[in-house]
Amino acid sequence: ANTAGPAEGALFERLVECSGLSPIFARGTLRRVVERAGVDPVKLCGADLLRMLPELERTLTGYLGRDAAQSLQAIRKLTV
């Protein structure tokens, strides 16, 4: 049984949705970015996300090129 509350991991799932990457690919890729920043994806909060924006920008630009700008704009809205 999944004992996580509905809010746990919710921000990470929103990050996956906003990334512009396919969800299956995004989960693994973004989990690595979050874990490299020393954060548990389940406990990801807006302040963590704000701190890792430069790394997210590098990662998404690597995959999406100029299209990453739209994804990053959506991700920035998650930090508030």
Short mmCIF file of C-alpha atoms in Angstrom, two decimals:
data_model
loop_
_atom_site.label_atom_id
_atom_site.label_comp_id
_atom_site.label_asym_id
_atom_site.label_seq_id
_atom_site.Cartn_x
_atom_site.Cartn_y
_atom_site.Cartn_z
CA ALA A 1 0.00 0.00 0.00
CA ASN A 2 1.17 3.53 -0.75
CA THR A 3 1.37 5.42 2.54
CA ALA A 4 2.47 8.74 1.04
CA GLY A 5 0.01 11.56 1.57
CA PRO A 6 -1.49 13.19 -1.53
CA ALA A 7 0.82 16.20 -1.25
CA GLU A 8 4.02 14.14 -1.03
CA GLY A 9 5.83 14.11 -4.34
CA ALA A 10 3.15 16.35 -5.85
CA LEU A 11 5.58 19.15 -6.74
CA PHE A 12 7.93 16.67 -8.42
CA GLU A 13 5.00 15.41 -10.53
CA ARG A 14 4.13 19.01 -11.47
CA LEU A 15 7.79 19.52 -12.44
CA VAL A 16 7.57 16.46 -14.69
CA GLU A 17 4.37 17.83 -16.27
CA CYS A 18 5.90 21.28 -16.88
CA SER A 19 9.23 20.00 -18.22
CA GLY A 20 8.16 19.56 -21.85
CA LEU A 21 9.80 16.11 -21.85
CA SER A 22 7.87 12.85 -22.19
CA PRO A 23 6.76 11.85 -18.67
CA ILE A 24 8.64 8.53 -18.56
CA PHE A 25 11.88 10.17 -19.70
CA ALA A 26 11.32 13.28 -17.57
CA ARG A 27 10.89 11.32 -14.32
CA GLY A 28 14.34 9.71 -14.53
CA THR A 29 16.11 12.78 -15.88
CA LEU A 30 14.59 15.22 -13.39
CA ARG A 31 15.00 12.80 -10.48
CA ARG A 32 18.75 12.83 -11.17
CA VAL A 33 18.82 16.67 -11.22
CA VAL A 34 16.87 16.84 -7.94
CA GLU A 35 18.99 14.17 -6.24
CA ARG A 36 22.25 15.82 -7.41
CA ALA A 37 21.01 18.93 -5.58
CA GLY A 38 20.73 16.79 -2.43
CA VAL A 39 16.92 16.75 -2.36
CA ASP A 40 14.53 13.81 -2.07
CA PRO A 41 12.04 14.16 -5.00
CA VAL A 42 9.19 13.24 -2.62
CA LYS A 43 10.10 16.19 -0.36
CA LEU A 44 10.77 18.70 -3.14
CA CYS A 45 9.55 22.21 -2.21
CA GLY A 46 9.41 25.54 -4.01
CA ALA A 47 12.61 26.81 -2.38
CA ASP A 48 14.50 23.68 -3.56
CA LEU A 49 13.14 24.16 -7.05
CA LEU A 50 14.22 27.80 -7.08
CA ARG A 51 17.74 26.79 -6.02
CA MET A 52 18.04 24.22 -8.81
CA LEU A 53 16.65 26.40 -11.64
CA PRO A 54 20.09 26.94 -13.25
CA GLU A 55 20.70 23.17 -13.40
CA LEU A 56 17.15 22.55 -14.66
CA GLU A 57 17.72 25.20 -17.32
CA ARG A 58 20.96 23.53 -18.47
CA THR A 59 19.31 20.10 -18.54
CA LEU A 60 16.14 21.13 -20.36
CA THR A 61 18.01 23.34 -22.85
CA GLY A 62 20.19 20.33 -23.66
CA TYR A 63 17.10 18.35 -24.67
CA LEU A 64 14.70 21.02 -25.89
CA GLY A 65 16.91 23.84 -27.19
CA ARG A 66 15.00 27.12 -27.43
CA ASP A 67 11.75 25.35 -26.56
CA ALA A 68 13.07 24.99 -23.00
CA ALA A 69 12.20 28.66 -22.33
CA GLN A 70 8.47 27.87 -22.26
CA SER A 71 9.00 24.92 -19.89
CA LEU A 72 11.21 27.00 -17.59
CA GLN A 73 8.59 29.73 -17.43
CA ALA A 74 6.05 27.14 -16.23
CA ILE A 75 8.56 25.68 -13.75
CA ARG A 76 9.29 29.14 -12.29
CA LYS A 77 5.57 29.47 -11.47
CA LEU A 78 5.86 26.32 -9.34
CA THR A 79 8.43 27.98 -7.07
CA VAL A 80 5.93 30.41 -5.48
#
